mmCIF file of C-alpha atoms in Angstrom:
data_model
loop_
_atom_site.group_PDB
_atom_site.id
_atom_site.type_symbol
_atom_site.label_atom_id
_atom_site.label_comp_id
_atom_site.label_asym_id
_atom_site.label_seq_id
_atom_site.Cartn_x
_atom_site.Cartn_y
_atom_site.Cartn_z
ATOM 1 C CA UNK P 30 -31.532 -28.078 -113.217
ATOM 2 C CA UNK P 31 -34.038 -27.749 -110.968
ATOM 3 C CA UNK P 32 -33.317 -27.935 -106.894
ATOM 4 C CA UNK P 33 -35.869 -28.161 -104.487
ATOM 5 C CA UNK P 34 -34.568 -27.917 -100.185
ATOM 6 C CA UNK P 35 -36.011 -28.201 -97.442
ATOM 7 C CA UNK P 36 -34.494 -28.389 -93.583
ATOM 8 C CA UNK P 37 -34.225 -32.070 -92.207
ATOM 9 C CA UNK P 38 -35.649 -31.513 -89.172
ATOM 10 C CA UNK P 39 -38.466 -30.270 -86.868
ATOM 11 C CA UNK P 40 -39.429 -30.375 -83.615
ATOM 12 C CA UNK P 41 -42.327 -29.365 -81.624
ATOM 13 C CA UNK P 42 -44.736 -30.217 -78.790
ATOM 14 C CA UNK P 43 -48.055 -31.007 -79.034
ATOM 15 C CA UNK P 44 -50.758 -28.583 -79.703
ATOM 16 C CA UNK P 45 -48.560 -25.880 -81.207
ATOM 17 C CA UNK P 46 -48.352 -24.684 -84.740
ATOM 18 C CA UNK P 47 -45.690 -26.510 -87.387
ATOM 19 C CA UNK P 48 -44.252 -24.307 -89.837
ATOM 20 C CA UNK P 49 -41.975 -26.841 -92.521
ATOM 21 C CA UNK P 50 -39.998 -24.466 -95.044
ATOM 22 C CA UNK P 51 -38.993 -25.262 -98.502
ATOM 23 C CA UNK P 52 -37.567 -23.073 -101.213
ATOM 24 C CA UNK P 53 -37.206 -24.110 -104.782
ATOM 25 C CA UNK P 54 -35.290 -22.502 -108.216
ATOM 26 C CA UNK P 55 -37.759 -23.161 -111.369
ATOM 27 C CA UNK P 56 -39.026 -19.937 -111.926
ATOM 28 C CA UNK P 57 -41.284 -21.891 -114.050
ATOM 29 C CA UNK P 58 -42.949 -24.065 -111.198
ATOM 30 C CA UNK P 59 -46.754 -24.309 -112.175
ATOM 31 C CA UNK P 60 -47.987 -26.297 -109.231
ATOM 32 C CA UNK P 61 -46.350 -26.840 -105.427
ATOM 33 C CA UNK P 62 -47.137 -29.626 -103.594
ATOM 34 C CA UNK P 63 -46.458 -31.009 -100.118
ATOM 35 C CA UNK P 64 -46.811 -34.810 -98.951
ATOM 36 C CA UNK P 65 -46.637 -36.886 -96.334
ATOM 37 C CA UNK P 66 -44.799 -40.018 -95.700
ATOM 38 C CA UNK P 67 -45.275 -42.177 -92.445
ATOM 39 C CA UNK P 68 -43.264 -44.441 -91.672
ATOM 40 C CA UNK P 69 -43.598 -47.840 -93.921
ATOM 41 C CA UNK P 70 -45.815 -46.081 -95.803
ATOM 42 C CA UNK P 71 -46.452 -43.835 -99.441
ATOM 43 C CA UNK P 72 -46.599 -40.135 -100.076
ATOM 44 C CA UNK P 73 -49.812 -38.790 -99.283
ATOM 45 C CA UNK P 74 -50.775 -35.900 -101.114
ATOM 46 C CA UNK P 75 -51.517 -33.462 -98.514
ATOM 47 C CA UNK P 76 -52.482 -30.401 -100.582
ATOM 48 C CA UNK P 77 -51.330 -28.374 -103.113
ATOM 49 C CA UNK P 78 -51.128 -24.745 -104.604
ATOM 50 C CA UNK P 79 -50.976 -23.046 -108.442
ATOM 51 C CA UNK P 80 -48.185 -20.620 -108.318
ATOM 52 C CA UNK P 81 -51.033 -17.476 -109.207
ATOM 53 C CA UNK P 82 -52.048 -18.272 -105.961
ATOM 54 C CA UNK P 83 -49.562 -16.862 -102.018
ATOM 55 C CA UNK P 84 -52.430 -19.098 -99.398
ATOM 56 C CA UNK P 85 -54.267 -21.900 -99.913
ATOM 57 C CA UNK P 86 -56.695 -22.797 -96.333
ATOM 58 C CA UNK P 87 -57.291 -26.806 -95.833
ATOM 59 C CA UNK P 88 -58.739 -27.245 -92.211
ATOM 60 C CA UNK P 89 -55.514 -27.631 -90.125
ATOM 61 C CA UNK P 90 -53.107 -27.017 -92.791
ATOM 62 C CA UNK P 91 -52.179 -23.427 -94.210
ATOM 63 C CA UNK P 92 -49.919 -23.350 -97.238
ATOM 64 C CA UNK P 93 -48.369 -19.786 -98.273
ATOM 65 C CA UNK P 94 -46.365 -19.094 -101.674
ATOM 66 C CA UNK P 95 -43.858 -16.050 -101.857
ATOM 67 C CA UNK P 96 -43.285 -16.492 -105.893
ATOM 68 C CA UNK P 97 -40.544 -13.764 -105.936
ATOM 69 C CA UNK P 98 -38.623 -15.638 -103.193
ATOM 70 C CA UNK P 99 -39.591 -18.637 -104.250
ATOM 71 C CA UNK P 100 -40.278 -19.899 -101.047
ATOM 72 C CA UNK P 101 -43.110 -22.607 -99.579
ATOM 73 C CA UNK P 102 -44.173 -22.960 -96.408
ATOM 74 C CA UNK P 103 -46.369 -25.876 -94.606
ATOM 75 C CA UNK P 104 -48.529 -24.503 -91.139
ATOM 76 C CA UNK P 105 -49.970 -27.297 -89.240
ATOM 77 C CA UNK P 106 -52.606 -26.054 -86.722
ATOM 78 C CA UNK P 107 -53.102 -27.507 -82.883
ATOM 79 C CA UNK P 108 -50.254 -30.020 -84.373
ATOM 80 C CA UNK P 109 -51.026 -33.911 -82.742
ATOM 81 C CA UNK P 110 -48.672 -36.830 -82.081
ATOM 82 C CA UNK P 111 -50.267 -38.305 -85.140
ATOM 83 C CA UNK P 112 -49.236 -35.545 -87.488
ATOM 84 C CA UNK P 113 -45.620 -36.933 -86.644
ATOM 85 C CA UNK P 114 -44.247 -37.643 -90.185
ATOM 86 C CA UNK P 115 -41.452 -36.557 -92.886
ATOM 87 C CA UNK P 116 -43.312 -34.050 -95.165
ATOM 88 C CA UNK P 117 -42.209 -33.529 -98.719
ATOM 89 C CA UNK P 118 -42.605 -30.229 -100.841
ATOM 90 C CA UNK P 119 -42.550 -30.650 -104.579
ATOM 91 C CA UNK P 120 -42.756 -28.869 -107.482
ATOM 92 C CA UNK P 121 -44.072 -29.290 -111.059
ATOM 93 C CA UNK P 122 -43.931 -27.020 -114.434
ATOM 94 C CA UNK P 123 -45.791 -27.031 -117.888
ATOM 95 C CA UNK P 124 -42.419 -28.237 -118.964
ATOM 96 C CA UNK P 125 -43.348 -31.759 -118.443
ATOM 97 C CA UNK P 126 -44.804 -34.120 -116.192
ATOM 98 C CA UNK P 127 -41.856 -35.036 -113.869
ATOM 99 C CA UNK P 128 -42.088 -33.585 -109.716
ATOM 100 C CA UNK P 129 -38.866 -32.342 -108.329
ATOM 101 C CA UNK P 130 -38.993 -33.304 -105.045
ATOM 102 C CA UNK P 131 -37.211 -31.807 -101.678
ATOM 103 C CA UNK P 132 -34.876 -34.276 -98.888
ATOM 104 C CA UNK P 133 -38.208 -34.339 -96.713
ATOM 105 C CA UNK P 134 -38.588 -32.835 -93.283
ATOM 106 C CA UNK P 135 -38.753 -34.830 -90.254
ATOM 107 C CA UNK P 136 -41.730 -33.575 -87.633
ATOM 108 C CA UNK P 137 -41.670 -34.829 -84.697
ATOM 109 C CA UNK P 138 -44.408 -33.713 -82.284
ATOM 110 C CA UNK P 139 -43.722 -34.331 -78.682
ATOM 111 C CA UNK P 140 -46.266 -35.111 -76.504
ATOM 112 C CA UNK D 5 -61.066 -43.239 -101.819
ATOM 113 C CA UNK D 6 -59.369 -44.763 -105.134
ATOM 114 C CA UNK D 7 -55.461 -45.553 -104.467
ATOM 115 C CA UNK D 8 -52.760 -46.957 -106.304
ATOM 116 C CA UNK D 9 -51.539 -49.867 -105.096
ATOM 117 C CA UNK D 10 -48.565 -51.811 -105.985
ATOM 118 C CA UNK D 11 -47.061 -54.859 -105.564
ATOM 119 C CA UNK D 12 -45.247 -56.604 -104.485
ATOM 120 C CA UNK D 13 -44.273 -54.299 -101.006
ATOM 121 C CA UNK D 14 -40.638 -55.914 -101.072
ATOM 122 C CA UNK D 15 -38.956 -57.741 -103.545
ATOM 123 C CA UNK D 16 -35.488 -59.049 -103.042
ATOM 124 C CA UNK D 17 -33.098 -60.483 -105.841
ATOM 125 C CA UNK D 18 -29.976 -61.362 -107.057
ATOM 126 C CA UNK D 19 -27.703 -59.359 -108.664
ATOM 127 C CA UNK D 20 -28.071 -59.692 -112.408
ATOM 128 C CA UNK D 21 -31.419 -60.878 -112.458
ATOM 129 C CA UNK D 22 -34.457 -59.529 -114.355
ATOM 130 C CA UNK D 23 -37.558 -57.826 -111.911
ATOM 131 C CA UNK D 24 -40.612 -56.517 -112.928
ATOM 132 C CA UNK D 25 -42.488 -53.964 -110.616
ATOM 133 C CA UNK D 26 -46.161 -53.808 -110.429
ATOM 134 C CA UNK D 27 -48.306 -50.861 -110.257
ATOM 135 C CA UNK D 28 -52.311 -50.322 -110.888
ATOM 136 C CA UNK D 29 -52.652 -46.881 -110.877
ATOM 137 C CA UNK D 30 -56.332 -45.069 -109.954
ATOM 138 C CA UNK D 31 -58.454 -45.980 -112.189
ATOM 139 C CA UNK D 32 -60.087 -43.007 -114.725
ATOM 140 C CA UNK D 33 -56.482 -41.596 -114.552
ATOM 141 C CA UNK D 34 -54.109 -41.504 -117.771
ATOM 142 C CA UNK D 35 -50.584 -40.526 -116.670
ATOM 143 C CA UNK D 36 -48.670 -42.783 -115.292
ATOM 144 C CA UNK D 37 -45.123 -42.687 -113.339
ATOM 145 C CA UNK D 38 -42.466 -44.164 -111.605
ATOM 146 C CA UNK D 39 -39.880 -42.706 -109.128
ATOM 147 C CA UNK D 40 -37.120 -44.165 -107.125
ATOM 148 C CA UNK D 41 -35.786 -43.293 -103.575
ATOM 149 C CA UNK D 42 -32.540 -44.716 -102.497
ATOM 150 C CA UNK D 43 -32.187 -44.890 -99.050
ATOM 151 C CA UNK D 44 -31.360 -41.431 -97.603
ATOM 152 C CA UNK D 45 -31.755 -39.498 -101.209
ATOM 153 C CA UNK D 46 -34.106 -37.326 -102.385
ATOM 154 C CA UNK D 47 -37.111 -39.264 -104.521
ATOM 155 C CA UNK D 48 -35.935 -38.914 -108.202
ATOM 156 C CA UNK D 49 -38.564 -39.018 -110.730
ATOM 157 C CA UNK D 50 -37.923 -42.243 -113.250
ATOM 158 C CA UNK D 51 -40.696 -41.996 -116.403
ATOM 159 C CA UNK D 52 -43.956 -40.815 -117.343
ATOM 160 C CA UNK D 53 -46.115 -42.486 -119.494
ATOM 161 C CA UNK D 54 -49.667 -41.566 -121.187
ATOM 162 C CA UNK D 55 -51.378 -43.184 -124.228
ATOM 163 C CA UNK D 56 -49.393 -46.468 -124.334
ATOM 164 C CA UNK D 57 -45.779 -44.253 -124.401
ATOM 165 C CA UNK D 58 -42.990 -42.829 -122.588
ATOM 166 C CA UNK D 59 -44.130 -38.887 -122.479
ATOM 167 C CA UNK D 60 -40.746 -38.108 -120.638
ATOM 168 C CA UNK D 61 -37.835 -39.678 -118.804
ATOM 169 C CA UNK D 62 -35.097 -39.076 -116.718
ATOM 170 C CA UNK D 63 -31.149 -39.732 -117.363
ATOM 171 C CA UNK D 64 -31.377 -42.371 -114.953
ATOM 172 C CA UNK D 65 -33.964 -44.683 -116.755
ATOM 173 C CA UNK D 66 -31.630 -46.265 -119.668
ATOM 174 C CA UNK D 67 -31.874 -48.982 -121.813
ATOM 175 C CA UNK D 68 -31.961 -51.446 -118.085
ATOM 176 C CA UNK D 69 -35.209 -50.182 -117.457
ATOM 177 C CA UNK D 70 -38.502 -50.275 -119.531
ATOM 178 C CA UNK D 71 -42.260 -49.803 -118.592
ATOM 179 C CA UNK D 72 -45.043 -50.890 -120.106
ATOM 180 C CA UNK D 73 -49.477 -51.462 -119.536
ATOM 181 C CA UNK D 74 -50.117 -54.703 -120.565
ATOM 182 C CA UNK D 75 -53.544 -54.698 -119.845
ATOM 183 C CA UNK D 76 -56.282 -51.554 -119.056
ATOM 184 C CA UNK D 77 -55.004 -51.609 -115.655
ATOM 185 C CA UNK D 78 -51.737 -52.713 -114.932
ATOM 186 C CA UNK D 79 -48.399 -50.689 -115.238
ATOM 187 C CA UNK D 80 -45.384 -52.191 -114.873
ATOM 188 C CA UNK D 81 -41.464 -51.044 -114.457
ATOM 189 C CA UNK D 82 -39.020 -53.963 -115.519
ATOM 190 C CA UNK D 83 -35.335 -53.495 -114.604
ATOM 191 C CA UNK D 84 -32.977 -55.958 -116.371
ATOM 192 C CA UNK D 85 -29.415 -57.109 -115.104
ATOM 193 C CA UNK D 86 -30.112 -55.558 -111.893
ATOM 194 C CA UNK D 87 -27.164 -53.990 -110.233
ATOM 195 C CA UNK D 88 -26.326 -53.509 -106.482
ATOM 196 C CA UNK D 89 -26.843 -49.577 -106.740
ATOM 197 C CA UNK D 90 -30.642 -50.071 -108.103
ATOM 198 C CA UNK D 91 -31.378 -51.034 -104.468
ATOM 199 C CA UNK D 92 -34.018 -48.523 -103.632
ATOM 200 C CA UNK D 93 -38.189 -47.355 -103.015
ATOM 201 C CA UNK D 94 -39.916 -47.317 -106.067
ATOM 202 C CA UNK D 95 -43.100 -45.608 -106.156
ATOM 203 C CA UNK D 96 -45.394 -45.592 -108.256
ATOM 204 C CA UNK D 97 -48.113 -42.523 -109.360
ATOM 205 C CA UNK D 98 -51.249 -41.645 -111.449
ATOM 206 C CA UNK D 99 -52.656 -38.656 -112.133
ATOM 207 C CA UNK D 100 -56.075 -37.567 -113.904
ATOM 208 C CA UNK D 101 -54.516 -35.393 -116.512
ATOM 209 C CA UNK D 102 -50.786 -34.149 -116.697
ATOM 210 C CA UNK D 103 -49.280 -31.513 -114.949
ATOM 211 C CA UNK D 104 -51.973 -29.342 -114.016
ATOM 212 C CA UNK D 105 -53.272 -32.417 -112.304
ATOM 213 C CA UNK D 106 -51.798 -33.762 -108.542
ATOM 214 C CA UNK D 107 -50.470 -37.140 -108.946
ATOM 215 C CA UNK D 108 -51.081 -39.670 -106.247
ATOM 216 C CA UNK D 109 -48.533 -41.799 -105.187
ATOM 217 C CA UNK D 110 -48.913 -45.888 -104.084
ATOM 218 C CA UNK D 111 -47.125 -47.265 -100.858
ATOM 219 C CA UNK D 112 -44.147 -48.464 -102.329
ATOM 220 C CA UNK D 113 -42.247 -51.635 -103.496
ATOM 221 C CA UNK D 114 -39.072 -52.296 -101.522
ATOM 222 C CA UNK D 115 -36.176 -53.434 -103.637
ATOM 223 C CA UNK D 116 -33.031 -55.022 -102.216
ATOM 224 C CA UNK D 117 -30.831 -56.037 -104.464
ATOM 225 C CA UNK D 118 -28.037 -58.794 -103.088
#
């Protein structure tokens, strides 16, 4: 079936760029997503990306698509304390309506 | 900005017992969903749901677990004869359309089963 991973773990200092990773296996992956989960709270959809598409631009937040690797990436720009979160990639096909999601990365942004 | 919300944020219940989550997704959307995290897992997507029936499920939701919209904007997940392992997040999600559409997620109702 389908697998989605990311790393558990990230750690940076305020101000800097955040680059969260995520590679997945459907081949047949229509849309990526990525989204945000503070503590207590929901996921927040962030932003998302068609799989015709390698960059997608969204103020602070650069997402970039290598289909043949099958790889996802997450930049945060100038990354602040409050951008401290665990961030989800997901992915979803024309096969149905269900998201695969990945373990979630934890960012933690140091002052 | 239109959310989902659900209700209630945590529920707690005896083993065995019936519980019925509640979810009222955004409101021009038409898909519906429900996911699970247990603590420390990946969220695993339950059900989907669009024009008054299940479009697509997982293996995990069996004949324990049912969903229905009893009115034009409620949607509810009952689990029956709870069990200590159901113990988890569920989330709820709508979306505008199906899977070319992003579906957005409510905060959560935590379940602790005892």
């Amino acid at each position: 079936g389908e697998d989605v991973e990311q790393s558990l773990f990230l750690s940076v200092r305020e101000g800097d760029s955040s680059v969260i990773n995520c590679t997945y296996t459907d081949s047949s992956s229509t849309y990526l997503y990525w989204y945000k989960q503070e503590p207590g709270a929901g996921l927040q959809l962030l932003t998302y990306i068609f799989s015709n598409m390698d960059m997608k631009q969204d103020q602070r937040l650069t997402v970039l698509l290598n289909k043949k690797d099958k790889h996802l990436s997450l930049r945060i720009a100038d990354t602040q304390t409050g951008d401290s979160a665990i961030y989800f990639c997901a992915e979803g096909n024309n096969a149905g309506n269900m998201l695969t999601f990945g373990g979630g990365t934890r960012l933690m942004v140091k002052p | 900005e239109p959310e989902v919300t659900q209700t209630p944020s945590h529920q707690v219940t005896q083993m065995g017992q019936e519980v019925i989550l509640r979810c009222v997704p955004i409101s021009n959307h038409l898909y519906f969903y429900w996911y699970r995290q247990i603590l420390g897992q990946k969220v695993e997507f339950l059900v989907s749901f669009y024009n008054n029936e299940i479009s697509e499920k997982s293996e995990i939701f069996d004949d324990q677990f049912s969903v229905e919209r009893p009115d034009g904007s409620n949607f509810t997940l009952k689990i029956r004869s709870t069990k200590l392992e159901d113990s988890a997040m569920y989330f709820c999600a709508s979306s505008e359309q199906g899977s070319d559409q992003p579906q957005h997620f409510g905060d959560g109702t935590r379940l602790s089963i005892l």
